[in-house]
XYZ file of C-alpha atoms in Angstrom:
728
model
C 48.986 -14.276 6.206
C 46.217 -16.187 7.972
C 42.530 -15.500 8.288
C 41.147 -14.709 11.672
C 37.767 -16.085 10.628
C 38.783 -19.542 9.349
C 41.675 -21.771 8.290
C 40.604 -22.167 4.687
C 38.618 -20.706 1.829
C 36.235 -22.582 -0.429
C 36.404 -20.813 -3.776
C 32.938 -21.083 -5.315
C 31.610 -20.331 -8.805
C 28.116 -20.883 -10.199
C 25.873 -20.222 -13.198
C 22.148 -20.161 -13.901
C 20.080 -21.091 -16.932
C 19.669 -17.407 -17.753
C 21.738 -14.244 -17.503
C 25.485 -14.309 -16.888
C 27.949 -11.814 -15.404
C 26.562 -8.551 -13.990
C 22.939 -9.682 -14.501
C 23.312 -13.040 -12.762
C 20.119 -13.804 -10.839
C 18.186 -10.783 -12.140
C 15.970 -12.981 -14.337
C 14.987 -15.487 -11.604
C 16.495 -18.399 -13.542
C 17.600 -21.474 -11.624
C 21.109 -22.602 -10.766
C 22.537 -25.213 -13.173
C 26.252 -25.332 -12.240
C 28.473 -25.241 -9.144
C 32.268 -25.468 -9.220
C 34.440 -25.254 -6.062
C 37.884 -25.904 -4.608
C 39.290 -25.732 -1.054
C 42.299 -23.447 -0.453
C 44.481 -23.850 2.677
C 45.471 -20.322 3.713
C 48.407 -21.556 5.832
C 50.157 -23.998 3.510
C 48.744 -22.563 0.261
C 47.701 -26.054 -0.747
C 44.483 -26.828 -2.569
C 42.004 -29.671 -2.452
C 40.318 -31.430 -5.331
C 38.485 -29.246 -7.831
C 34.818 -30.305 -8.020
C 32.304 -29.549 -10.742
C 28.654 -30.446 -10.303
C 25.753 -29.909 -12.706
C 22.369 -29.066 -11.175
C 19.065 -30.295 -12.578
C 16.733 -27.305 -12.741
C 12.943 -27.523 -12.789
C 12.999 -25.587 -16.049
C 15.695 -26.838 -18.423
C 15.028 -24.201 -21.093
C 18.438 -22.485 -21.351
C 18.876 -18.921 -22.579
C 20.950 -18.270 -25.678
C 23.601 -16.532 -23.571
C 23.797 -19.526 -21.240
C 24.186 -21.976 -24.114
C 26.883 -19.837 -25.726
C 28.932 -19.192 -22.591
C 28.621 -22.541 -20.823
C 28.208 -24.974 -23.730
C 25.720 -26.870 -21.545
C 22.621 -28.567 -22.979
C 19.222 -29.518 -21.531
C 19.982 -33.149 -22.329
C 23.138 -33.114 -20.205
C 21.420 -31.285 -17.335
C 18.476 -33.692 -17.309
C 20.815 -36.389 -15.941
C 22.126 -34.180 -13.118
C 21.071 -34.173 -9.465
C 18.555 -31.645 -8.094
C 19.781 -28.705 -6.019
C 19.139 -30.229 -2.592
C 21.275 -33.299 -3.433
C 24.052 -31.140 -4.905
C 24.176 -29.038 -1.712
C 24.458 -32.200 0.369
C 27.319 -33.407 -1.836
C 28.960 -30.002 -1.526
C 29.033 -30.213 2.279
C 30.299 -33.793 2.276
C 33.075 -33.172 -0.261
C 34.247 -29.950 1.417
C 34.456 -31.742 4.782
C 36.429 -34.540 3.182
C 38.910 -32.178 1.515
C 39.383 -30.201 4.741
C 40.158 -33.414 6.596
C 42.824 -34.311 4.032
C 44.398 -30.854 4.414
C 44.213 -31.077 8.204
C 41.851 -28.115 8.582
C 38.530 -27.750 10.350
C 36.906 -24.429 9.381
C 36.345 -22.565 6.142
C 34.657 -19.538 4.594
C 33.216 -19.279 1.113
C 34.839 -16.953 -1.395
C 32.921 -15.993 -4.534
C 33.342 -13.660 -7.466
C 31.168 -10.782 -6.230
C 27.854 -10.827 -4.361
C 25.451 -12.197 -6.936
C 25.913 -15.965 -6.653
C 25.307 -16.013 -2.895
C 22.777 -13.195 -2.468
C 20.850 -13.200 -5.746
C 20.888 -16.883 -6.712
C 21.459 -19.353 -3.886
C 19.454 -17.683 -1.122
C 16.377 -16.705 -3.189
C 16.191 -20.079 -4.950
C 16.555 -22.204 -1.824
C 13.987 -20.005 -0.072
C 11.437 -20.556 -2.846
C 12.122 -24.299 -2.819
C 11.997 -24.440 1.003
C 15.534 -25.808 1.202
C 17.669 -25.183 4.281
C 21.070 -23.662 3.547
C 23.904 -24.518 5.915
C 25.504 -21.767 7.995
C 28.495 -21.514 5.661
C 26.287 -19.717 3.077
C 25.572 -16.859 5.516
C 29.186 -15.665 5.548
C 31.470 -15.216 2.535
C 34.289 -13.156 1.078
C 33.643 -11.037 -1.992
C 36.834 -11.540 -4.015
C 36.292 -8.290 -5.900
C 36.197 -6.241 -2.681
C 39.173 -8.107 -1.232
C 41.128 -7.517 -4.445
C 40.302 -3.811 -4.384
C 41.417 -3.661 -0.735
C 44.711 -5.381 -1.589
C 45.301 -3.379 -4.790
C 43.713 0.102 -4.352
C 44.865 1.220 -7.800
C 42.783 -1.472 -9.528
C 39.304 -0.887 -10.951
C 36.281 -0.456 -8.657
C 34.782 -3.669 -7.314
C 31.611 -3.491 -9.399
C 33.677 -3.113 -12.570
C 35.960 -6.029 -11.778
C 35.726 -9.466 -13.363
C 37.831 -12.570 -12.903
C 39.484 -11.811 -16.219
C 40.353 -8.165 -15.402
C 41.778 -9.149 -12.015
C 43.952 -11.837 -13.662
C 45.130 -9.347 -16.278
C 45.987 -6.794 -13.602
C 48.244 -9.380 -11.938
C 49.650 -10.591 -15.258
C 48.391 -14.148 -14.818
C 48.712 -15.916 -18.169
C 45.727 -18.251 -18.003
C 43.827 -19.213 -21.161
C 40.072 -19.416 -20.715
C 39.642 -21.525 -23.860
C 41.768 -24.376 -22.476
C 39.433 -25.220 -19.606
C 35.774 -26.165 -19.142
C 33.307 -23.457 -18.190
C 33.531 -22.909 -14.456
C 36.815 -24.767 -14.097
C 38.843 -21.908 -15.571
C 37.034 -19.407 -13.344
C 37.803 -21.320 -10.136
C 41.421 -22.020 -11.060
C 41.957 -18.358 -11.914
C 40.321 -17.208 -8.667
C 42.652 -19.533 -6.708
C 45.667 -18.082 -8.558
C 44.487 -14.539 -7.724
C 44.144 -15.462 -4.038
C 47.673 -16.907 -3.936
C 48.999 -13.706 -5.491
C 47.197 -11.660 -2.838
C 48.693 -13.890 -0.095
C 52.200 -13.596 -1.462
C 54.849 -11.353 0.033
C 53.977 -8.643 -2.480
C 50.274 -8.563 -1.566
C 50.434 -9.897 2.011
C 46.627 -9.779 2.171
C 44.666 -10.974 5.194
C 41.049 -12.187 4.926
C 39.449 -10.878 8.116
C 36.027 -9.252 7.474
C 33.628 -11.481 5.521
C 30.307 -10.376 4.079
C 27.335 -11.572 6.115
C 23.777 -12.545 5.212
C 21.157 -12.088 7.916
C 19.520 -15.323 9.024
C 16.198 -13.615 9.788
C 14.493 -10.280 9.583
C 14.552 -8.273 12.833
C 11.472 -6.301 13.771
C 11.651 -3.050 15.703
C 10.301 0.493 15.988
C 11.441 3.470 13.950
C 11.457 7.020 15.279
C 10.505 10.022 13.152
C 13.681 11.670 14.414
C 15.865 9.065 12.705
C 17.810 9.919 9.571
C 17.037 7.486 6.761
C 19.307 7.504 3.718
C 17.196 7.659 0.559
C 19.778 5.466 -1.186
C 18.719 2.552 1.020
C 14.921 2.534 0.448
C 12.748 0.841 -2.181
C 9.010 0.614 -2.815
C 7.559 -2.833 -3.565
C 4.204 -2.896 -5.379
C 1.759 -5.678 -6.227
C 2.059 -7.539 -2.922
C -0.723 -9.914 -1.887
C -2.866 -8.010 0.634
C -2.235 -10.592 3.367
C 1.564 -10.357 3.055
C 3.451 -9.850 6.308
C 6.842 -8.272 6.885
C 8.328 -11.785 7.069
C 6.862 -12.610 3.647
C 8.471 -9.497 2.205
C 11.778 -10.292 3.910
C 11.593 -13.744 2.363
C 11.059 -12.216 -1.075
C 14.316 -10.287 -0.547
C 16.097 -13.295 0.969
C 19.871 -12.923 0.745
C 19.742 -9.141 1.165
C 20.125 -7.443 4.533
C 17.064 -5.418 5.540
C 17.572 -2.881 8.330
C 15.978 -3.616 11.692
C 12.294 -2.703 11.458
C 12.883 -1.877 7.810
C 9.666 -3.279 6.313
C 6.758 -0.812 6.310
C 3.447 -2.012 4.878
C 1.421 0.805 3.320
C -2.235 1.295 4.251
C -5.041 2.911 2.274
C -7.458 5.544 3.555
C -9.576 2.851 5.217
C -6.589 1.488 7.148
C -6.275 -1.614 4.978
C -3.121 -2.722 3.199
C -2.926 -1.497 -0.377
C -0.420 -4.015 -1.777
C 2.610 -1.764 -1.349
C 5.499 -1.696 1.110
C 8.555 0.449 1.717
C 11.700 -1.520 2.525
C 14.855 -0.082 4.030
C 18.177 -1.917 3.536
C 21.373 -1.621 5.530
C 23.256 0.137 2.716
C 22.942 1.359 -0.859
C 24.660 -1.747 -2.256
C 21.916 -3.977 -0.862
C 19.276 -1.555 -2.168
C 20.768 -1.741 -5.677
C 20.630 -5.534 -5.558
C 16.990 -5.315 -4.447
C 16.158 -3.212 -7.522
C 17.414 -6.114 -9.653
C 14.492 -8.167 -8.328
C 11.993 -6.002 -10.198
C 9.136 -8.246 -11.408
C 10.391 -11.300 -9.519
C 7.593 -13.484 -8.226
C 5.993 -13.918 -4.825
C 3.931 -17.021 -5.387
C 2.067 -16.454 -8.644
C 2.322 -12.653 -8.509
C 5.182 -10.563 -9.797
C 6.355 -7.720 -7.589
C 7.443 -4.342 -8.914
C 10.432 -2.762 -7.189
C 11.217 0.959 -7.456
C 13.403 3.507 -5.722
C 11.882 5.420 -2.810
C 13.045 8.085 -0.370
C 13.870 8.189 3.303
C 11.112 10.767 3.828
C 8.546 8.355 2.400
C 9.759 5.599 4.718
C 9.590 7.812 7.817
C 6.111 9.000 6.848
C 4.915 5.392 6.916
C 7.070 3.785 9.616
C 8.178 6.647 11.850
C 6.521 7.092 15.210
C 6.637 9.475 18.147
C 4.475 7.683 20.711
C 6.271 6.454 23.821
C 3.459 3.954 24.332
C 4.148 2.404 20.928
C 7.911 2.425 21.480
C 7.451 0.615 24.780
C 5.050 -1.881 23.193
C 7.506 -2.636 20.385
C 10.595 -2.696 22.610
C 10.253 -6.443 23.215
C 12.594 -8.227 20.801
C 11.677 -11.017 18.376
C 7.929 -10.885 18.935
C 5.277 -11.884 16.394
C 2.678 -9.118 16.013
C -0.984 -9.845 15.265
C -3.524 -7.158 14.427
C -7.102 -7.525 15.677
C -9.813 -5.568 13.900
C -13.524 -5.145 14.616
C -13.385 -5.293 18.413
C -16.465 -4.063 20.290
C -15.797 -0.567 21.588
C -16.528 -1.812 25.086
C -13.935 -4.619 24.886
C -11.396 -4.672 27.744
C -7.955 -6.228 28.017
C -9.509 -9.126 29.953
C -12.026 -9.665 27.135
C -9.254 -9.897 24.531
C -7.113 -12.228 26.651
C -10.161 -14.409 27.250
C -10.958 -14.441 23.517
C -7.418 -15.618 22.683
C -7.459 -18.212 25.444
C -4.669 -20.110 27.240
C -3.532 -21.780 24.014
C -2.418 -18.354 22.709
C -0.536 -16.769 25.638
C 0.126 -13.077 25.041
C 3.645 -11.866 25.805
C 3.559 -10.095 29.151
C -0.195 -10.525 29.507
C -1.859 -7.109 29.424
C 1.469 -5.480 28.522
C 1.377 -7.352 25.230
C -1.859 -5.629 24.190
C -2.075 -2.227 22.511
C -5.524 -0.731 21.844
C -5.732 1.847 19.055
C -7.694 4.946 20.061
C -8.790 8.286 18.686
C -7.129 11.447 20.057
C -9.935 11.887 22.604
C -9.458 8.354 23.946
C -12.378 6.651 22.209
C -11.579 3.126 20.917
C -11.338 2.483 17.172
C -11.982 -1.263 17.318
C -8.354 -2.094 16.449
C -5.707 -3.637 18.685
C -2.253 -5.204 18.343
C -1.073 -8.288 20.217
C 2.433 -9.664 20.839
C 3.255 -13.372 20.791
C 6.620 -14.857 21.699
C 6.725 -17.482 18.944
C 5.255 -18.477 15.618
C 3.300 -21.376 17.152
C 1.276 -19.099 19.433
C 0.652 -16.656 16.585
C -0.625 -19.453 14.334
C -3.017 -20.572 17.080
C -4.312 -17.007 17.368
C -4.830 -16.675 13.612
C -7.109 -19.730 13.708
C -9.569 -17.544 15.656
C -10.033 -15.300 12.590
C -13.719 -14.273 12.344
C -14.698 -15.871 15.654
C -17.198 -13.942 17.801
C -16.304 -11.648 20.699
C -19.393 -10.175 22.314
C -21.711 -9.669 19.366
C -19.075 -9.074 16.683
C -16.754 -11.262 14.666
C -13.084 -10.377 14.954
C -10.559 -10.275 12.108
C -6.953 -11.268 12.837
C -3.949 -10.614 10.581
C -0.195 -10.788 10.769
C 1.218 -7.348 11.333
C 4.469 -5.436 11.578
C 6.078 -2.819 13.781
C 5.760 -0.319 10.959
C 2.049 -1.055 10.596
C 1.583 -0.447 14.318
C 3.216 2.957 13.884
C 1.216 3.737 10.773
C -2.158 2.808 12.260
C -1.412 4.779 15.442
C -0.196 7.770 13.437
C -3.284 7.656 11.254
C -5.801 7.613 14.092
C -3.941 9.907 16.471
C -3.572 12.551 13.765
C -7.244 12.314 12.702
C -9.111 15.493 13.641
C -12.390 15.024 15.470
C -14.063 16.809 12.575
C -12.523 16.190 9.114
C -11.236 19.190 7.215
C -11.600 20.202 3.607
C -8.510 20.419 1.394
C -9.272 24.034 0.439
C -11.027 26.997 2.100
C -14.717 27.406 1.376
C -16.749 30.502 0.751
C -20.482 31.231 0.960
C -22.068 32.480 -2.220
C -25.522 34.014 -2.513
C -27.687 31.985 -4.922
C -27.946 33.429 -8.441
C -30.965 34.433 -10.436
C -30.035 31.535 -12.757
C -30.952 28.483 -10.714
C -30.632 24.880 -11.766
C -33.870 23.530 -13.153
C -35.577 20.800 -11.166
C -38.549 19.946 -13.390
C -39.203 17.017 -15.688
C -38.719 19.010 -18.918
C -35.792 17.428 -20.802
C -34.015 20.691 -21.552
C -30.560 19.573 -20.354
C -27.807 17.391 -21.782
C -25.221 15.293 -20.032
C -21.691 14.893 -21.428
C -20.020 11.689 -20.285
C -16.474 10.502 -20.955
C -14.803 13.908 -21.210
C -10.996 13.969 -21.171
C -9.891 14.809 -17.622
C -7.960 17.775 -19.015
C -11.057 19.216 -20.715
C -12.087 22.720 -19.725
C -14.979 25.047 -20.502
C -13.404 26.210 -23.761
C -13.091 22.606 -24.924
C -16.783 21.975 -24.221
C -17.866 25.129 -26.060
C -15.714 24.198 -29.055
C -17.134 20.658 -28.929
C -20.718 21.974 -29.085
C -20.022 24.322 -31.991
C -22.943 26.489 -33.082
C -25.147 25.108 -30.307
C -23.286 27.211 -27.732
C -25.659 30.062 -28.540
C -28.527 27.991 -27.133
C -26.946 27.438 -23.691
C -28.649 29.189 -20.778
C -26.545 31.784 -18.923
C -24.341 30.037 -16.359
C -25.644 26.753 -17.720
C -22.433 24.706 -17.922
C -21.775 22.578 -14.825
C -18.564 20.594 -14.486
C -18.771 17.634 -12.126
C -15.874 16.982 -9.778
C -15.207 13.898 -7.701
C -14.595 13.809 -3.942
C -10.939 14.754 -4.420
C -11.863 17.884 -6.368
C -10.666 16.474 -9.698
C -12.654 16.309 -12.970
C -14.897 13.238 -13.086
C -15.282 13.229 -16.880
C -18.908 14.410 -16.660
C -20.596 17.739 -17.327
C -24.197 18.976 -17.516
C -25.447 21.747 -19.772
C -28.762 23.583 -19.468
C -30.213 24.445 -22.885
C -32.881 27.030 -23.636
C -35.461 24.399 -24.595
C -36.037 20.659 -24.849
C -35.802 20.881 -28.672
C -32.367 22.475 -28.440
C -31.229 19.766 -26.018
C -32.513 17.063 -28.387
C -30.649 18.576 -31.354
C -27.368 18.798 -29.410
C -27.656 15.178 -28.249
C -28.293 14.002 -31.823
C -25.498 16.085 -33.318
C -22.732 15.574 -30.740
C -23.254 12.023 -29.413
C -19.979 10.056 -29.749
C -18.218 13.007 -31.308
C -14.474 13.151 -30.541
C -12.994 15.609 -28.035
C -9.200 15.445 -28.101
C -8.433 11.710 -28.100
C -11.766 10.484 -26.653
C -15.296 10.175 -27.945
C -17.919 11.774 -25.720
C -21.411 10.441 -25.049
C -24.189 13.042 -25.042
C -27.621 12.284 -23.528
C -30.721 14.407 -23.256
C -32.011 14.655 -19.690
C -34.208 16.732 -17.396
C -33.220 19.105 -14.643
C -34.521 16.633 -12.081
C -32.328 13.866 -13.498
C -29.376 16.229 -13.557
C -29.831 17.016 -9.879
C -29.993 13.339 -8.988
C -26.723 12.649 -10.772
C -25.038 15.662 -9.234
C -25.932 14.271 -5.835
C -24.494 10.825 -6.560
C -27.203 8.931 -8.447
C -26.679 7.309 -11.825
C -28.336 8.062 -15.127
C -28.201 5.762 -18.130
C -30.452 4.539 -20.918
C -32.132 2.013 -18.637
C -33.342 4.738 -16.316
C -32.425 6.634 -13.180
C -30.851 5.136 -10.066
C -31.157 7.337 -6.964
C -28.095 8.508 -5.083
C -26.937 6.443 -2.124
C -27.982 9.246 0.200
C -30.491 11.863 -0.945
C -29.039 15.188 0.043
C -30.069 18.737 -0.807
C -28.841 19.989 -4.137
C -26.200 22.675 -4.214
C -26.752 25.772 -6.326
C -24.270 27.340 -8.722
C -22.600 30.582 -7.662
C -24.075 33.989 -8.357
C -21.161 35.754 -9.916
C -22.935 39.087 -10.171
C -23.237 39.132 -6.391
C -19.910 37.456 -5.753
C -18.164 40.579 -4.586
C -20.565 40.946 -1.659
C -20.003 37.482 -0.291
C -18.112 37.275 2.962
C -15.500 34.603 3.432
C -16.245 32.140 6.196
C -13.564 31.989 8.908
C -10.982 29.221 8.721
C -12.811 27.033 11.214
C -15.717 26.795 8.801
C -13.593 24.470 6.720
C -14.355 21.871 9.369
C -17.766 21.307 7.780
C -18.077 19.449 4.484
C -21.032 20.275 2.214
C -21.759 16.550 1.777
C -22.896 16.449 5.399
C -25.479 19.225 5.121
C -28.877 18.017 6.217
C -31.973 19.467 4.545
C -33.534 22.497 6.075
C -36.840 22.063 7.869
C -39.678 22.124 5.350
C -42.831 23.957 6.466
C -45.528 25.731 4.438
C -44.257 29.105 5.688
C -40.583 28.359 5.258
C -40.388 29.301 1.587
C -41.475 32.860 2.225
C -39.574 33.549 5.402
C -36.377 31.588 4.949
C -33.271 33.582 4.094
C -31.205 32.694 0.995
C -29.477 29.345 1.369
C -25.723 29.336 1.595
C -23.769 27.340 -0.959
C -20.132 26.401 -0.454
C -17.513 26.198 -3.191
C -13.755 25.837 -3.215
C -12.352 29.348 -3.596
C -9.782 28.226 -6.152
C -12.455 26.553 -8.264
C -14.618 29.657 -8.301
C -11.733 31.711 -9.586
C -10.846 29.241 -12.329
C -14.313 28.965 -13.856
C -16.007 32.146 -12.715
C -18.358 32.509 -15.680
C -19.474 28.982 -16.374
C -18.724 26.405 -13.793
C -20.388 25.147 -10.650
C -18.701 22.374 -8.667
C -20.468 19.404 -7.167
C -19.090 16.457 -5.224
C -20.098 13.322 -7.100
C -20.773 10.863 -5.642
C -21.184 12.308 -2.132
C -18.695 10.342 -0.083
C -19.180 10.556 3.656
C -16.290 10.111 6.053
C -16.289 7.268 8.548
C -14.977 9.130 11.560
C -17.061 9.313 14.718
C -16.896 13.053 15.158
C -18.394 13.982 11.816
C -20.890 16.765 12.518
C -24.054 17.384 10.508
C -25.008 20.939 9.649
C -27.775 22.635 11.671
C -31.387 22.828 10.486
C -32.826 25.840 8.732
C -33.207 28.208 11.677
C -29.698 27.581 12.906
C -28.322 27.875 9.381
C -29.946 31.282 9.067
C -28.204 32.436 12.226
C -24.960 31.052 10.943
C -25.429 32.971 7.700
C -26.049 36.203 9.546
C -22.943 35.928 11.710
C -20.740 34.033 9.262
C -19.982 31.623 12.112
C -20.864 27.901 12.026
C -23.191 26.819 14.829
C -23.375 23.217 16.056
C -26.602 21.293 16.624
C -27.696 20.519 20.153
C -24.882 18.423 21.708
C -25.787 14.764 22.036
C -28.806 14.881 19.709
C -26.694 13.080 17.097
C -26.386 9.284 17.262
C -23.902 7.191 15.359
C -24.936 3.744 14.071
C -22.249 1.163 13.401
C -22.363 -2.411 12.123
C -25.234 -1.911 9.671
C -25.721 -4.443 6.868
C -24.255 -2.905 3.714
C -27.620 -3.053 1.918
C -29.350 -1.027 4.631
C -31.437 1.899 3.381
C -33.298 4.732 5.064
C -36.515 2.690 5.167
C -34.818 0.010 7.275
C -33.361 2.597 9.677
C -36.729 4.341 10.047
C -38.313 0.974 10.869
C -35.523 0.265 13.355
C -36.306 3.558 15.168
C -40.078 3.306 14.842
C -41.736 5.452 17.515
C -38.820 7.899 17.869
C -40.326 10.689 15.693
C -37.693 10.421 12.949
C -38.007 11.491 9.314
C -35.899 10.519 6.319
C -34.233 13.946 6.473
C -32.790 13.009 9.866
C -30.628 10.184 8.485
C -27.220 10.557 6.890
C -25.718 7.369 5.444
C -21.904 7.271 5.523
C -19.846 6.007 2.622
C -16.181 5.158 2.279
C -13.806 6.821 -0.174
C -14.754 4.341 -2.897
C -18.381 5.424 -2.695
C -19.414 2.129 -1.094
C -21.593 1.804 2.048
C -19.465 1.833 5.207
C -22.016 0.133 7.467
C -22.401 3.380 9.420
C -24.914 6.207 9.615
C -25.589 9.398 11.560
C -29.101 9.999 12.891
C -30.291 13.374 14.225
C -33.002 13.068 16.901
C -35.476 15.862 17.755
C -34.069 16.119 21.275
C -31.233 14.950 23.475
C -33.599 12.932 25.648
C -34.893 10.964 22.675
C -31.329 10.314 21.495
C -30.330 8.965 24.923
C -33.454 6.825 25.051
C -32.729 5.360 21.611
C -29.166 4.437 22.574
C -30.309 2.852 25.838
C -33.117 0.825 24.265
C -31.827 -0.057 20.779
C -28.077 -0.521 21.232
C -27.063 -4.100 20.395
C -30.348 -5.005 18.705
C -30.523 -6.794 15.361
C -31.096 -4.998 12.094
C -31.327 -7.644 9.422
C -28.756 -10.260 10.401
C -26.339 -7.963 12.250
C -26.123 -6.422 15.694
C -26.102 -2.627 15.545
C -24.078 -0.475 17.926
C -25.302 3.004 18.862
C -23.283 5.874 20.330
C -24.067 9.441 21.286
C -21.873 11.852 19.366
């Protein structure tokens, strides 16, 4: 008959300026009404019934709100703001409890929505502090279902259906909005406490005060009914910011996983794991709610997706994250020679790291080389804020970036680097193909056309249909589809015509002609221009822009000789064609050199055997240290003969890091003046967006010269930046 948690209940009802009932709080509208009454669970006496209007910042009421509540903007404009109403609530409840001779109480509301979806999110956005009583409450619908198992499920219950089930003859029309609801809820509670129901209120719902960080193991089982994906987050959002967005809902420990892109930067998405499916369903109702000025999309996700991002297997990471209630800061751009003492000295005594060196975690490649990333633990928000003020300060010769981080991000960054192979792999096997008798033209004769803006679903048949009668003037094997780095259609194609006149006629006839639902641009161009574009340059009416890194052109496959081509062993997939350096050019090379080997995805060759050659466009170079360039001509010939890839002389390859993004080959050649380098020796590296990465690979004539360059030029300025050099 009595509650083990408290002496009394405070029956609470509220409404917003927007949706009502099952959609309460889903539209982010503000609270405009609170009605409450104290119920003594021992004597079954009640205190005074209180009704308080709340002045919202936006007094534009929805039609449903006006109809159900009969409230008006004029009446609400005279009300008190939410912070004053909450103060009055606490004072009046304390007064009523004193009259009844009680000292403790627990809230009791009709369902979860008022507490979780309205009060907590709104007070969080307005930076108001809710008293402890709002972190524990009874859900009357669940309690009713527990007392009367034969009644409808909790989510289908309403105050009216519960009253009807008990045969309570209350008339909603006789009372003000909110007053009837509270009176009826009190009557339902008394019926549950009666001898027939004999209900005991013992296990209240709880709302977590704060989000708990922690590690997640890949061996854990994560229920897919508890996970959501949030999209559109500001890039600097932390796990605490995301937890605040979902304020009122209980996120599992370590349940916020920020997603990173291929460069290790946050991509505006996060996976969030809740304690149960009920909380997850409430989170989905916050779809397109706002975080600052941005709306956040919320979708269902799976447990497998969460474990892929947040799950870890490293004991080192688990030990690092085992310290409870720590604020995690990520440091990026550290010199590769930086030690724990250097980092602690950089942070200084005003930012004490938890456990000293034990509170530092350096991120490394599988072979132990540093990546320039590290994570740091701080015991409180104050120390973390002091550390963040050092964002972009200098350590050694480099500026350091500092960001808030999460346990899941630690796992994700470690997983990403520790699973990175020393030499990147291609997504599909590659095969060598002997060059055909029909080679791509390289002259200045404008006997080619470029098709731009093709539908991504367009195939060879679509192009031939698009060109109509002009297909008879295409050179054999003269259609070249252009793929992007991911092996998908780029929307471009090049076609070699039998003459410049034929190319001119096709461009005039087909320019801006429709293919499926898109119009296609058709330009006349030369073979030389075509090669430049295939290798990553741009071609438009204003002229030709060279590719970011001039690489040797790839030739289309010789299908007549295809059956004689031997498949390269699986390990050959370690070498990407974008990294091939030009063969050594000598006057005698053209006569003596064996046929060059061209690599194509096997699947692609099968799909477009008669027409299509595939080219990466633009050539995107990976940013990993261990990326190996292909051998020069003599070594390539040996590799062709044995079908086995051969590496260049170990150590003759030097990696440059920290280059200005506008650095070109001319600047690098000037930087290494006197080291016998040629433009063919330099490979600029680009990120997956085709933008300069600030890195390059340089092949020296000998190991001794490479070592000398690293010893003499490491740390010197190129432009306005210090350049770091490493032997690969």
